[in-house]
mmCIF file of C-alpha atoms in Angstrom:
data_model
loop_
_atom_site.group_PDB
_atom_site.id
_atom_site.type_symbol
_atom_site.label_atom_id
_atom_site.label_comp_id
_atom_site.label_asym_id
_atom_site.label_seq_id
_atom_site.Cartn_x
_atom_site.Cartn_y
_atom_site.Cartn_z
ATOM 1 C CA MET A 1 42.379 -14.866 4.824
ATOM 2 C CA SER A 2 39.440 -17.162 4.267
ATOM 3 C CA SER A 3 36.572 -16.153 1.986
ATOM 4 C CA PRO A 4 33.236 -15.118 3.554
ATOM 5 C CA ALA A 5 30.882 -17.933 4.361
ATOM 6 C CA LYS A 6 28.105 -18.398 1.823
ATOM 7 C CA PRO A 7 24.474 -18.341 2.948
ATOM 8 C CA PRO A 8 23.185 -21.836 3.659
ATOM 9 C CA ARG A 9 21.590 -23.484 0.614
ATOM 10 C CA ARG A 10 17.888 -24.059 0.954
ATOM 11 C CA PRO A 11 16.586 -27.570 0.255
ATOM 12 C CA LEU A 12 14.686 -28.055 -3.003
ATOM 13 C CA ASP A 13 11.521 -28.872 -1.062
ATOM 14 C CA ASP A 14 11.576 -25.427 0.606
ATOM 15 C CA PRO A 15 8.189 -23.822 -0.226
ATOM 16 C CA LEU A 16 9.910 -20.660 -1.497
ATOM 17 C CA HIS A 17 12.503 -22.373 -3.687
ATOM 18 C CA GLY A 18 12.072 -21.798 -7.416
ATOM 19 C CA HIS A 19 9.611 -18.909 -7.230
ATOM 20 C CA THR A 20 10.242 -15.610 -9.014
ATOM 21 C CA ALA A 21 9.741 -12.063 -7.749
ATOM 22 C CA ILE A 22 9.884 -8.413 -8.714
ATOM 23 C CA ILE A 23 10.678 -5.822 -6.038
ATOM 24 C CA ILE A 24 9.470 -2.223 -6.362
ATOM 25 C CA GLU A 25 11.056 -0.247 -3.516
ATOM 26 C CA ASP A 26 12.631 3.210 -3.646
ATOM 27 C CA GLN A 27 14.776 2.952 -0.497
ATOM 28 C CA LYS A 28 17.918 1.295 -1.869
ATOM 29 C CA LEU A 29 19.163 -0.078 1.448
ATOM 30 C CA PHE A 30 15.831 -1.788 2.106
ATOM 31 C CA ALA A 31 15.510 -2.926 -1.512
ATOM 32 C CA ASP A 32 18.934 -4.579 -1.312
ATOM 33 C CA PHE A 33 17.949 -6.195 1.996
ATOM 34 C CA LEU A 34 14.822 -7.658 0.404
ATOM 35 C CA ALA A 35 16.758 -8.926 -2.601
ATOM 36 C CA GLY A 36 19.341 -10.545 -0.335
ATOM 37 C CA CYS A 37 16.666 -12.303 1.707
ATOM 38 C CA PHE A 38 14.858 -13.517 -1.398
ATOM 39 C CA THR A 39 18.035 -14.900 -2.932
ATOM 40 C CA GLU A 40 18.959 -16.706 0.282
ATOM 41 C CA TRP A 41 15.472 -18.224 0.426
ATOM 42 C CA GLY A 42 15.681 -19.526 -3.128
ATOM 43 C CA VAL A 43 13.449 -16.894 -4.728
ATOM 44 C CA GLU A 44 14.787 -15.581 -8.043
ATOM 45 C CA VAL A 45 14.646 -11.766 -8.184
ATOM 46 C CA LEU A 46 13.780 -10.924 -11.789
ATOM 47 C CA ALA A 47 14.004 -7.171 -11.220
ATOM 48 C CA ASN A 48 14.556 -4.686 -8.408
ATOM 49 C CA THR A 49 13.547 -1.107 -9.197
ATOM 50 C CA ALA A 50 12.760 2.163 -7.429
ATOM 51 C CA SER A 51 10.379 3.314 -10.181
ATOM 52 C CA GLY A 52 6.736 2.365 -9.998
ATOM 53 C CA VAL A 53 6.198 3.044 -13.697
ATOM 54 C CA GLU A 54 9.203 0.918 -14.668
ATOM 55 C CA GLY A 55 8.177 -1.757 -12.198
ATOM 56 C CA LEU A 56 4.667 -2.016 -13.608
ATOM 57 C CA GLY A 57 6.128 -2.441 -17.086
ATOM 58 C CA LEU A 58 8.422 -5.197 -15.806
ATOM 59 C CA VAL A 59 5.499 -6.964 -14.142
ATOM 60 C CA ASN A 60 3.574 -6.871 -17.423
ATOM 61 C CA ARG A 61 6.546 -8.257 -19.343
ATOM 62 C CA LEU A 62 7.999 -10.808 -16.908
ATOM 63 C CA SER A 63 4.885 -12.003 -15.004
ATOM 64 C CA PRO A 64 6.573 -13.011 -11.710
ATOM 65 C CA ASP A 65 5.048 -15.274 -9.085
ATOM 66 C CA LEU A 66 5.361 -12.482 -6.523
ATOM 67 C CA LEU A 67 5.284 -8.689 -6.585
ATOM 68 C CA MET A 68 6.788 -7.076 -3.480
ATOM 69 C CA LEU A 69 5.582 -3.500 -3.543
ATOM 70 C CA ASP A 70 6.259 -0.376 -1.498
ATOM 71 C CA PHE A 71 3.353 2.086 -1.392
ATOM 72 C CA SER A 72 5.346 5.348 -1.245
ATOM 73 C CA LEU A 73 7.115 5.658 -4.583
ATOM 74 C CA PRO A 74 8.493 8.780 -6.291
ATOM 75 C CA ASP A 75 6.461 8.525 -9.495
ATOM 76 C CA ILE A 76 3.213 6.649 -8.803
ATOM 77 C CA ASP A 77 1.267 5.525 -5.739
ATOM 78 C CA GLY A 78 2.096 1.892 -5.033
ATOM 79 C CA LEU A 79 -1.546 1.194 -4.239
ATOM 80 C CA GLU A 80 -2.425 2.213 -7.804
ATOM 81 C CA ILE A 81 0.072 -0.350 -9.101
ATOM 82 C CA ALA A 82 -1.532 -2.978 -6.869
ATOM 83 C CA ARG A 83 -4.988 -2.016 -8.141
ATOM 84 C CA GLN A 84 -3.944 -2.392 -11.774
ATOM 85 C CA VAL A 85 -2.226 -5.751 -11.271
ATOM 86 C CA LEU A 86 -5.029 -7.218 -9.168
ATOM 87 C CA ALA A 87 -7.715 -6.039 -11.601
ATOM 88 C CA ASP A 88 -6.011 -7.707 -14.584
ATOM 89 C CA ARG A 89 -7.289 -11.265 -14.948
ATOM 90 C CA SER A 90 -4.289 -12.194 -17.072
ATOM 91 C CA LYS A 91 -2.134 -11.587 -13.982
ATOM 92 C CA SER A 92 -4.235 -13.619 -11.551
ATOM 93 C CA LYS A 93 -1.299 -15.892 -10.690
ATOM 94 C CA ILE A 94 0.787 -12.969 -9.401
ATOM 95 C CA LYS A 95 0.715 -12.616 -5.619
ATOM 96 C CA VAL A 96 0.904 -8.988 -4.506
ATOM 97 C CA VAL A 97 2.468 -8.215 -1.116
ATOM 98 C CA GLY A 98 2.603 -4.628 0.122
ATOM 99 C CA ILE A 99 5.314 -3.202 2.358
ATOM 100 C CA SER A 100 5.093 0.221 3.947
ATOM 101 C CA SER A 101 5.922 2.299 6.981
ATOM 102 C CA HIS A 102 2.581 4.076 6.497
ATOM 103 C CA CYS A 103 0.055 2.075 8.502
ATOM 104 C CA ASP A 104 -2.645 4.728 8.775
ATOM 105 C CA PRO A 105 -6.331 3.705 8.672
ATOM 106 C CA TRP A 106 -6.879 4.740 5.031
ATOM 107 C CA THR A 107 -3.888 2.747 3.752
ATOM 108 C CA MET A 108 -4.784 -0.347 5.754
ATOM 109 C CA LEU A 109 -8.363 -0.121 4.488
ATOM 110 C CA GLN A 110 -7.136 -0.024 0.872
ATOM 111 C CA VAL A 111 -4.973 -3.112 1.458
ATOM 112 C CA GLN A 112 -8.124 -5.071 2.244
ATOM 113 C CA LYS A 113 -10.440 -3.393 -0.272
ATOM 114 C CA LEU A 114 -8.042 -3.995 -3.155
ATOM 115 C CA GLY A 115 -7.484 -7.585 -2.058
ATOM 116 C CA LEU A 116 -3.717 -7.634 -1.631
ATOM 117 C CA HIS A 117 -2.479 -11.106 -0.821
ATOM 118 C CA GLY A 118 -0.209 -9.818 1.923
ATOM 119 C CA PHE A 119 1.034 -6.806 3.842
ATOM 120 C CA VAL A 120 4.116 -6.386 6.038
ATOM 121 C CA ASP A 121 4.736 -3.321 8.203
ATOM 122 C CA LYS A 122 8.274 -2.069 7.519
ATOM 123 C CA MET A 123 8.779 -0.493 10.922
ATOM 124 C CA ASN A 124 7.860 -3.287 13.316
ATOM 125 C CA GLN A 125 8.482 -6.619 11.593
ATOM 126 C CA SER A 126 11.470 -8.933 11.196
ATOM 127 C CA ALA A 127 12.935 -10.957 8.338
ATOM 128 C CA ASP A 128 11.275 -14.012 9.873
ATOM 129 C CA THR A 129 7.891 -12.313 9.521
ATOM 130 C CA LEU A 130 8.703 -11.445 5.910
ATOM 131 C CA ARG A 131 9.594 -15.063 5.191
ATOM 132 C CA ALA A 132 6.378 -16.227 6.847
ATOM 133 C CA ALA A 133 4.427 -13.773 4.701
ATOM 134 C CA LEU A 134 5.997 -15.066 1.484
ATOM 135 C CA THR A 135 5.499 -18.702 2.460
ATOM 136 C CA THR A 136 1.852 -18.086 3.343
ATOM 137 C CA VAL A 137 1.040 -16.042 0.244
ATOM 138 C CA LEU A 138 2.819 -18.308 -2.239
ATOM 139 C CA GLY A 139 1.042 -21.204 -0.560
ATOM 140 C CA GLY A 140 -2.290 -19.716 -1.581
ATOM 141 C CA ASN A 141 -3.318 -17.938 1.608
ATOM 142 C CA VAL A 142 -3.465 -14.339 2.861
ATOM 143 C CA PHE A 143 -0.957 -12.830 5.307
ATOM 144 C CA TYR A 144 -1.488 -9.475 7.017
ATOM 145 C CA THR A 145 0.554 -8.214 9.939
ATOM 146 C CA SER A 146 -1.293 -6.781 12.935
ATOM 147 C CA ALA A 147 -1.281 -3.227 11.538
ATOM 148 C CA VAL A 148 -4.047 -4.220 9.120
ATOM 149 C CA THR A 149 -6.215 -6.230 11.493
ATOM 150 C CA GLU A 150 -5.964 -3.747 14.360
ATOM 151 C CA SER A 151 -6.794 -0.790 12.115
ATOM 152 C CA SER A 152 -9.750 -2.675 10.663
ATOM 153 C CA ALA A 153 -11.062 -3.406 14.157
ATOM 154 C CA ARG A 154 -10.813 0.259 15.169
ATOM 155 C CA LEU A 155 -12.725 1.383 12.085
ATOM 156 C CA ARG A 156 -15.473 -1.160 12.755
ATOM 157 C CA GLN A 157 -15.863 0.102 16.314
ATOM 158 C CA ASP A 158 -16.058 3.795 15.362
ATOM 159 C CA PRO A 159 -19.587 4.813 14.291
ATOM 160 C CA ARG A 160 -18.162 7.962 12.681
ATOM 161 C CA ALA A 161 -15.237 6.322 10.892
ATOM 162 C CA PHE A 162 -14.643 8.023 7.543
ATOM 163 C CA ASN A 163 -15.259 4.828 5.567
ATOM 164 C CA ARG A 164 -18.661 4.403 7.217
ATOM 165 C CA VAL A 165 -20.044 7.931 6.903
ATOM 166 C CA LEU A 166 -18.357 9.369 3.797
ATOM 167 C CA SER A 167 -18.753 8.437 0.146
ATOM 168 C CA ASP A 168 -15.690 7.862 -2.042
ATOM 169 C CA TYR A 169 -16.298 11.305 -3.567
ATOM 170 C CA GLU A 170 -16.411 12.926 -0.134
ATOM 171 C CA MET A 171 -13.183 11.172 0.847
ATOM 172 C CA LYS A 172 -11.538 12.587 -2.278
ATOM 173 C CA ILE A 173 -12.688 16.065 -1.255
ATOM 174 C CA LEU A 174 -11.453 15.499 2.300
ATOM 175 C CA ALA A 175 -8.016 14.553 0.954
ATOM 176 C CA MET A 176 -7.893 17.862 -0.919
ATOM 177 C CA ILE A 177 -9.012 19.761 2.174
ATOM 178 C CA GLY A 178 -6.157 18.059 4.013
ATOM 179 C CA HIS A 179 -3.755 19.744 1.606
ATOM 180 C CA ALA A 180 -5.203 23.100 2.731
ATOM 181 C CA MET A 181 -6.804 23.719 -0.657
ATOM 182 C CA SER A 182 -9.506 26.394 -0.683
ATOM 183 C CA ASP A 183 -13.101 25.728 -1.700
ATOM 184 C CA GLU A 184 -12.445 27.600 -4.945
ATOM 185 C CA GLU A 185 -9.362 25.486 -5.737
ATOM 186 C CA ILE A 186 -11.182 22.233 -5.024
ATOM 187 C CA ALA A 187 -14.230 23.344 -7.005
ATOM 188 C CA THR A 188 -12.038 24.098 -10.018
ATOM 189 C CA ALA A 189 -10.233 20.753 -9.746
ATOM 190 C CA LEU A 190 -13.519 18.828 -9.556
ATOM 191 C CA GLY A 191 -15.455 20.904 -12.062
ATOM 192 C CA ILE A 192 -18.153 22.010 -9.626
ATOM 193 C CA SER A 193 -19.261 25.431 -8.425
ATOM 194 C CA PRO A 194 -17.765 27.034 -5.285
ATOM 195 C CA ALA A 195 -21.243 27.036 -3.723
ATOM 196 C CA THR A 196 -21.563 23.286 -4.283
ATOM 197 C CA MET A 197 -18.124 22.769 -2.792
ATOM 198 C CA GLN A 198 -19.046 24.804 0.292
ATOM 199 C CA SER A 199 -22.106 22.606 0.721
ATOM 200 C CA ARG A 200 -19.955 19.480 0.365
ATOM 201 C CA ARG A 201 -17.541 20.757 3.021
ATOM 202 C CA ARG A 202 -20.426 21.389 5.443
ATOM 203 C CA ASP A 203 -21.786 17.886 4.826
ATOM 204 C CA ILE A 204 -18.387 16.307 5.518
ATOM 205 C CA MET A 205 -17.900 18.285 8.722
ATOM 206 C CA LYS A 206 -21.370 17.337 9.932
ATOM 207 C CA LYS A 207 -20.885 13.635 9.197
ATOM 208 C CA LEU A 208 -17.526 13.558 11.003
ATOM 209 C CA ASP A 209 -18.716 15.839 13.821
ATOM 210 C CA ILE A 210 -15.779 18.174 13.136
ATOM 211 C CA HIS A 211 -16.495 21.874 13.164
ATOM 212 C CA THR A 212 -13.305 23.738 12.200
ATOM 213 C CA THR A 213 -11.105 23.549 9.119
ATOM 214 C CA PRO A 214 -7.830 23.049 11.070
ATOM 215 C CA LYS A 215 -9.343 20.023 12.820
ATOM 216 C CA LEU A 216 -10.620 18.701 9.495
ATOM 217 C CA ILE A 217 -7.134 19.018 7.984
ATOM 218 C CA HIS A 218 -5.647 17.240 10.999
ATOM 219 C CA TYR A 219 -8.213 14.440 10.666
ATOM 220 C CA ALA A 220 -7.373 13.939 6.988
ATOM 221 C CA ILE A 221 -3.644 13.716 7.729
ATOM 222 C CA VAL A 222 -3.883 11.466 10.797
ATOM 223 C CA ASN A 223 -6.168 9.004 9.011
ATOM 224 C CA GLY A 224 -3.950 8.885 5.935
ATOM 225 C CA LEU A 225 -6.302 10.384 3.381
ATOM 226 C CA THR A 226 -3.825 13.198 2.781
ATOM 227 C CA ARG A 227 -0.301 12.410 1.599
ATOM 228 C CA PRO A 228 1.536 13.978 -1.350
ATOM 229 C CA THR A 229 1.362 10.757 -3.383
ATOM 230 C CA ARG A 230 -2.395 10.651 -2.985
ATOM 231 C CA MET A 231 -3.017 13.797 -5.048
#
């Protein structure tokens, strides 16, 4: 019985050849898929971990060319990892590419606000798209799949989009409302009085033109402000 055929060797002038990467992804099957693709494309995988905390430590220690980062991790929000890496001038050479099945408006907005170099939608993209993303990003450009650009266009066209009418503080409150927290619970968490919190809730509902708490909770969930890792 003959041995399995090896993946074709990539030429040394391949734009991906010789680069290094760290993968932070908690779904093992997908993490192994990414690592296999990277290896075939000539990218050295320095580490592949499901832990965001461990991954951030590895990034600090190994300083890869590329960080491939899932947003939904068991111990820390992947967007927080991206924020820390991108804000650190000593890591300016590291290209950060996000991968996620969560393509809600809030997440896509953060991709652009934080300045990620790339984003690939897990659910609707192929390995060819992933390779194109890596080639583009490591070549010094930005690569976003359509989930980002289409979401951005919808937010621009909506005069009552949350990012246009709410402050960052109000969005934080809305995320808590989305978890069905009471005014008293939110007030305690934020260190404000229940009366102030009630006033804040009324302001948010007025700005969004939403007039019941169930609809406000639904809005927070649909737009991605409320997810367990966001609290």
